Every structure is written in C-alpha cells, then in structure tokens.
DNA sequence: ATAATTAGTGTAATAATTACAATAACTACC
DNA sequence: GGTAGTTATTGTAATTATTACACTAATTAT
C-alpha cells in the first residue's frame, strides 16, 4: 500500500522511556554519505517523524510512526505543540540532507509534535535500515532541524502532565516500587524529594494500589510492589483543577 | 501587498474578552447567499481564521489575524492545539461555502488554534465588510466547521492558564477591583468563590498590587483599585509547578 | 435622614506541607 | 552462623494553607 502525503505537513514524535533512574528519548541516527556511499558527510540525531498521509488524521499519523518503530500500539500519545518557524529546515546540514531527495519537499514544512510514553526501554526497535537508540534526555545536543527545541517543549509538557495527570505511571512497568516511582518523578522534574513526604503524597493517590506481592531476588530488603489503576484514576479525579 | 498562502494550513484565533460578568468570544458571521445575492442560503458563526502565508510563521499569522480584526497588537497570543481531523470541513454547509471559491482550497486543511485575550470588549472592530461581534461563550452552538470543538479546547486551555499563570489578568482593564477579578475567575472557571477566601488567595499574589486610588462615581462604597504587575509576576514566579 | 448597594474584614477548625532519623528485611561474604 | 552492606519502611511536631461562615463601612439616590 502506498500513500500520497501532504508536502508541507509532518508529525514528529518524542518517544520517552524510563530506565532505572534516567529519562530517555528514542532517536534515529541521520547519516549523510557521499554519492558513492564511501564517505560520511555528517551524522547526527533526529526525532522520529514523517510526513502525514492525505487520508489520515494527525493522531493516526503519530500512532503509525510509533508503531512502525516500536511495534507497539495503545500507548499514551498526545499532541503538545506545532512548530512552523520559517527557518526550521534552514541549517546547512538540513539543506544538504534534503537535497538528496531532490525537489519533492516543500521548502516550508510545519510539523505537529506528539509525545509518547513507553513503559519499557526493552522494546524491540523495528529498525528498517536505520539506527534507532535510546538516549538520556540530558545528553542530546545539536540534533537535526529544530528537534532540540521540539524536545524541550515536549519535556515541559511531560513535566506538566506528570503533576496534573497520572501520566508518569505510564513510564513504569506494570508492577513497580515506590522508590522506582520516586526516581521517575525526580528524573523528570529534576528535583529530589524527601522519601517520607513523597510516600505521604502517594498515599493520597488512591489509584496507586499496593499488591499482595513483594520484590524478589534483590540483595536487600524487598520492596512492596504497586500497580496503577487507570479505572480508579478516571473515576476519582477532579474534573477541574482548583483555583481556591 | 499580496501574499501566496499555503493551501492546506490555516490559523484560527479564539479571541476572548470579559464583559462585566461574562466571558465573551469574538466571532464572524458567515452568510452564504445565492448567486444573485438575493436570498440567504444559510448563516452561521465562525472563529477568525485565515490561511497562513508562505513567508510568515505561525505566531505571526495569528498576530496578523487579530490585528486585522481589532487593530491591536502586543496581546497575549498563544498556540493551544492543532486540528487535523479528515472530516473537519465536511459538513454540508461547509462544502457549500467552499464551493463559492471554486477549487482553490485543498480538500485537506489543518488548522493551528491560537487564543488571544483582549482587555476590553470595547475595541473598535475592523469589519472589512463582515459582521464581527462578541458572543457569550455559553450561547454559541452550531458554529462553522469544527469551530465548536476548537472553542472548547481553547476554553480548557484558558482555564488551565488562569490557574497556573496570571494570564486572566490580561482580560481585565489596567485598573480593576477585586470584585471584578473574582467575577472573571468565576465566569471562566464556572464556579463561585467565597469573597473572603478569594481575597486571601489574591493577597498571596504579590503581583496584584493595590493603587492609591478608588473607584469613582459608583452609587455605593467605592472599591480599592488594583493593577497587575507583569514585572513582579515574572520575577517571583516559581520556575516549575510543584509536585510535593 | 434613610434605603439601597457593594466593599471590606476575622476567626476557629481542619487539612496539607515541611523537616527530620531510627529500625527492619533481605543478601553476600566471611 | 554472624556481620556488613544495602534498600525499605515508618511517625511526629511545627508551620502553613484551606474552608466555612456574617457583620460593619462607605458611598449615592431619594
């Protein structure tokens, strides 16, 4: 099946994962070689994006991109911002990159940013001939196009959602400990919390439910395991955040 | 000066105003007449939108649209969401409307939503042959295209910003009373607050500063006037909202 | 002078937040 | 089997924020 796509509209997905104590983002290597393929002109990293097809809406395009790459569906996937600066494809490397595709791209591409949360960084990445890897969000500089800017905006959106929705729990495995949860919150928000106070706060979240099960095979006191109940969360959340 | 515009990209602006105790939105009448202009085929309301030009970025397009309509620049103007459903222009009236323009429109138009806050509903509206009026946000049903959906999303974004930024104060006149401010919050959030508790909360906002001036010419006890200090707000706000 | 209208203020009870340190449960190693 | 190493778990007192609630003050219109 081949698709006709919109020349000046794309979707870029910022795919987040959480690994031990680091927030990660899934990136694709972009390597431009000379015509004879012998030498590398440059190599850098980019988000996972693609033009949208004429017969799909924005959410579907984002879901397709994530699915193609990770094989996973049914993930958190949320639009956060649209980027349309005139110079967003104007850096020298970006121009060289586009030249290899001839003239098929519009000189103006507006991209809609989505973020997606993966519950594990262990998923099999469907590579399709491109190198796709997890990077710590703190270590990526000089990405392709305006992708550093897009990542920054995705991060601030993620931080917001973490505090106002229960969205962070989508980044944890099905069964998790409160220490894992605390490390996630600390990694995303870039703070550290007092353990007791953190637990008091979590105790108020009735949708974080203790299981009758403990960690196994750890060389120290095993922790209580918890799960996230989407049901309870949806049923009990306040509709509007309060002002007073 | 004439501009070439992107065939499948537009910006729609949701322009909010506040009048006494009602949240208003600025809308344009859309009236389709028969070829001889004698009969009205249908008439409804739409947001203020336009295609973006090839040589302007998204923020500039939004600013241009608001400026053309109200003559005002330097307003709060913020992107909130992008709408790209496949059927967003597919209702019968919308098809009829587009037919009058021949085939110049793409059958797929993705629109970027912005909202803007006007400090007064008394601005002179530059009409350019179209009827533009303020409507209470509660009274608009059956708008053109997917504009009801866009308005809904703008509203929930506004509600969020009202509570996490000081953005609501952009809807008040330069000098305002605490009762006016309370009415604004009540109108936007759809709640009512206790007067004393509301004032206690406002007292914590050091960027809402009392003036050495009172209301004049009112047939009752004149209220203290306040102003919003953008300076103090920016200088003293916490960088990140807190989790704990 | 009086009525009408809106402005402005305090308090006590409850709930949330903060800062802070000792004990418990497990494994690894000797 | 005992000890060291490691992470998990729990409480309290002080401070601050939130809630519910009702009377007095200042002005204009009549």
PDB file of N, CA and C (backbone and C1' of nucleotides) in Angstrom, chain A residues 179 195-196 199-200 219-221 223-224 244, chain D residues 5-13 18-19:
ATOM      1  N   UNK A 179      10.054   3.413  45.349  1.00  0.00           N
ATOM      2  CA  UNK A 179      11.362   4.024  45.062  1.00  0.00           C
ATOM      3  C   UNK A 179      11.541   4.255  43.570  1.00  0.00           C
ATOM      4  N   UNK A 195      11.875  11.146  51.110  1.00  0.00           N
ATOM      5  CA  UNK A 195      11.205   9.867  50.905  1.00  0.00           C
ATOM      6  C   UNK A 195       9.880   9.766  51.662  1.00  0.00           C
ATOM      7  N   UNK A 196       9.896  10.203  52.908  1.00  0.00           N
ATOM      8  CA  UNK A 196       8.661  10.076  53.692  1.00  0.00           C
ATOM      9  C   UNK A 196       7.556  10.969  53.149  1.00  0.00           C
ATOM     10  N   UNK A 199       6.066   9.582  49.996  1.00  0.00           N
ATOM     11  CA  UNK A 199       5.139   8.488  50.242  1.00  0.00           C
ATOM     12  C   UNK A 199       3.809   8.964  50.808  1.00  0.00           C
ATOM     13  N   UNK A 200       3.872  10.017  51.618  1.00  0.00           N
ATOM     14  CA  UNK A 200       2.611  10.579  52.115  1.00  0.00           C
ATOM     15  C   UNK A 200       1.754  11.063  50.946  1.00  0.00           C
ATOM     16  N   UNK A 219      19.186  -8.026  46.575  1.00  0.00           N
ATOM     17  CA  UNK A 219      20.129  -8.297  47.664  1.00  0.00           C
ATOM     18  C   UNK A 219      19.923  -7.377  48.857  1.00  0.00           C
ATOM     19  N   UNK A 220      18.682  -7.090  49.190  1.00  0.00           N
ATOM     20  CA  UNK A 220      18.386  -6.185  50.315  1.00  0.00           C
ATOM     21  C   UNK A 220      16.918  -6.360  50.639  1.00  0.00           C
ATOM     22  N   UNK A 221      16.425  -5.640  51.563  1.00  0.00           N
ATOM     23  CA  UNK A 221      15.008  -5.749  51.931  1.00  0.00           C
ATOM     24  C   UNK A 221      14.134  -5.561  50.697  1.00  0.00           C
ATOM     25  N   UNK A 223      11.057  -4.629  48.357  1.00  0.00           N
ATOM     26  CA  UNK A 223      10.044  -3.580  48.463  1.00  0.00           C
ATOM     27  C   UNK A 223       8.666  -4.099  48.094  1.00  0.00           C
ATOM     28  N   UNK A 224       7.674  -3.494  48.667  1.00  0.00           N
ATOM     29  CA  UNK A 224       6.280  -3.695  48.297  1.00  0.00           C
ATOM     30  C   UNK A 224       6.097  -3.295  46.834  1.00  0.00           C
ATOM     31  N   UNK A 244      -9.050  27.949  44.109  1.00  0.00           N
ATOM     32  CA  UNK A 244      -9.065  28.128  45.563  1.00  0.00           C
ATOM     33  C   UNK A 244      -9.348  26.765  46.159  1.00  0.00           C
TER      34      UNK A 244
ATOM     35  P    DG D   5      30.514  -2.688  55.508  1.00  0.00           P
ATOM     36  O5'  DG D   5      29.345  -2.931  54.459  1.00  0.00           O
ATOM     37  C5'  DG D   5      29.569  -3.809  53.357  1.00  0.00           C
ATOM     38  C4'  DG D   5      28.297  -3.863  52.537  1.00  0.00           C
ATOM     39  C3'  DG D   5      27.731  -2.462  52.233  1.00  0.00           C
ATOM     40  O3'  DG D   5      27.445  -2.404  50.840  1.00  0.00           O
ATOM     41  C1'  DG D   5      26.049  -3.837  53.176  1.00  0.00           C
ATOM     42  P    DT D   6      27.082  -0.997  50.185  1.00  0.00           P
ATOM     43  O5'  DT D   6      25.523  -1.130  49.933  1.00  0.00           O
ATOM     44  C5'  DT D   6      25.029  -2.226  49.161  1.00  0.00           C
ATOM     45  C4'  DT D   6      23.545  -2.306  49.386  1.00  0.00           C
ATOM     46  C3'  DT D   6      22.848  -0.943  49.263  1.00  0.00           C
ATOM     47  O3'  DT D   6      22.032  -0.970  48.113  1.00  0.00           O
ATOM     48  C1'  DT D   6      22.028  -2.213  51.097  1.00  0.00           C
ATOM     49  P    DT D   7      21.534   0.381  47.443  1.00  0.00           P
ATOM     50  O5'  DT D   7      19.971   0.364  47.780  1.00  0.00           O
ATOM     51  C5'  DT D   7      19.209  -0.753  47.351  1.00  0.00           C
ATOM     52  C4'  DT D   7      18.021  -0.918  48.261  1.00  0.00           C
ATOM     53  C3'  DT D   7      17.091   0.302  48.311  1.00  0.00           C
ATOM     54  O3'  DT D   7      15.793  -0.152  47.944  1.00  0.00           O
ATOM     55  C1'  DT D   7      17.495  -0.555  50.470  1.00  0.00           C
ATOM     56  P    DA D   8      14.476   0.641  48.142  1.00  0.00           P
ATOM     57  O5'  DA D   8      13.986   0.028  49.531  1.00  0.00           O
ATOM     58  C5'  DA D   8      13.623  -1.348  49.566  1.00  0.00           C
ATOM     59  C4'  DA D   8      12.580  -1.577  50.644  1.00  0.00           C
ATOM     60  C3'  DA D   8      11.382  -0.646  50.597  1.00  0.00           C
ATOM     61  O3'  DA D   8      10.241  -1.419  50.932  1.00  0.00           O
ATOM     62  C1'  DA D   8      12.595  -0.279  52.618  1.00  0.00           C
ATOM     63  P    DT D   9       8.793  -0.725  50.928  1.00  0.00           P
ATOM     64  O5'  DT D   9       8.689  -0.181  52.413  1.00  0.00           O
ATOM     65  C5'  DT D   9       8.653  -1.121  53.492  1.00  0.00           C
ATOM     66  C4'  DT D   9       8.608  -0.365  54.793  1.00  0.00           C
ATOM     67  C3'  DT D   9       7.535   0.708  54.849  1.00  0.00           C
ATOM     68  O3'  DT D   9       6.561   0.282  55.774  1.00  0.00           O
ATOM     69  C1'  DT D   9       9.594   1.435  55.806  1.00  0.00           C
ATOM     70  P    DT D  10       5.187   1.029  55.920  1.00  0.00           P
ATOM     71  O5'  DT D  10       5.417   1.944  57.212  1.00  0.00           O
ATOM     72  C5'  DT D  10       5.764   1.321  58.445  1.00  0.00           C
ATOM     73  C4'  DT D  10       6.242   2.365  59.396  1.00  0.00           C
ATOM     74  C3'  DT D  10       5.295   3.559  59.570  1.00  0.00           C
ATOM     75  O3'  DT D  10       5.057   3.748  60.942  1.00  0.00           O
ATOM     76  C1'  DT D  10       7.508   4.296  59.228  1.00  0.00           C
ATOM     77  P    DG D  11       3.762   4.426  61.493  1.00  0.00           P
ATOM     78  O5'  DG D  11       4.338   5.683  62.262  1.00  0.00           O
ATOM     79  C5'  DG D  11       5.359   5.501  63.234  1.00  0.00           C
ATOM     80  C4'  DG D  11       5.727   6.865  63.770  1.00  0.00           C
ATOM     81  C3'  DG D  11       4.518   7.722  64.172  1.00  0.00           C
ATOM     82  O3'  DG D  11       4.841   8.281  65.431  1.00  0.00           O
ATOM     83  C1'  DG D  11       5.921   8.946  62.723  1.00  0.00           C
ATOM     84  P    DT D  12       3.687   9.017  66.292  1.00  0.00           P
ATOM     85  O5'  DT D  12       4.502  10.223  66.968  1.00  0.00           O
ATOM     86  C5'  DT D  12       5.902  10.417  66.685  1.00  0.00           C
ATOM     87  C4'  DT D  12       6.166  11.904  66.565  1.00  0.00           C
ATOM     88  C3'  DT D  12       4.971  12.809  66.890  1.00  0.00           C
ATOM     89  O3'  DT D  12       5.462  13.975  67.531  1.00  0.00           O
ATOM     90  C1'  DT D  12       5.776  13.374  64.798  1.00  0.00           C
ATOM     91  P    DA D  13       4.641  14.720  68.651  1.00  0.00           P
ATOM     92  O5'  DA D  13       5.550  15.994  68.995  1.00  0.00           O
ATOM     93  C5'  DA D  13       6.867  16.121  68.420  1.00  0.00           C
ATOM     94  C4'  DA D  13       6.929  17.407  67.626  1.00  0.00           C
ATOM     95  C3'  DA D  13       5.927  18.486  68.074  1.00  0.00           C
ATOM     96  O3'  DA D  13       6.666  19.717  68.173  1.00  0.00           O
ATOM     97  C1'  DA D  13       5.727  18.145  65.752  1.00  0.00           C
ATOM     98  P    DT D  18      -4.109  27.150  49.774  1.00  0.00           P
ATOM     99  O5'  DT D  18      -5.273  26.570  50.690  1.00  0.00           O
ATOM    100  C5'  DT D  18      -5.505  25.162  50.668  1.00  0.00           C
ATOM    101  C4'  DT D  18      -6.766  24.876  51.453  1.00  0.00           C
ATOM    102  C3'  DT D  18      -8.017  25.547  50.892  1.00  0.00           C
ATOM    103  O3'  DT D  18      -8.912  24.487  50.616  1.00  0.00           O
ATOM    104  C1'  DT D  18      -7.847  25.861  53.257  1.00  0.00           C
ATOM    105  P    DT D  19     -10.274  24.776  49.791  1.00  0.00           P
ATOM    106  O5'  DT D  19     -11.334  24.984  50.961  1.00  0.00           O
ATOM    107  C5'  DT D  19     -11.759  23.856  51.728  1.00  0.00           C
ATOM    108  C4'  DT D  19     -12.497  24.359  52.962  1.00  0.00           C
ATOM    109  C3'  DT D  19     -13.762  25.140  52.651  1.00  0.00           C
ATOM    110  O3'  DT D  19     -14.854  24.261  52.875  1.00  0.00           O
ATOM    111  C1'  DT D  19     -12.513  26.040  54.497  1.00  0.00           C
TER     112       DT D  19
END
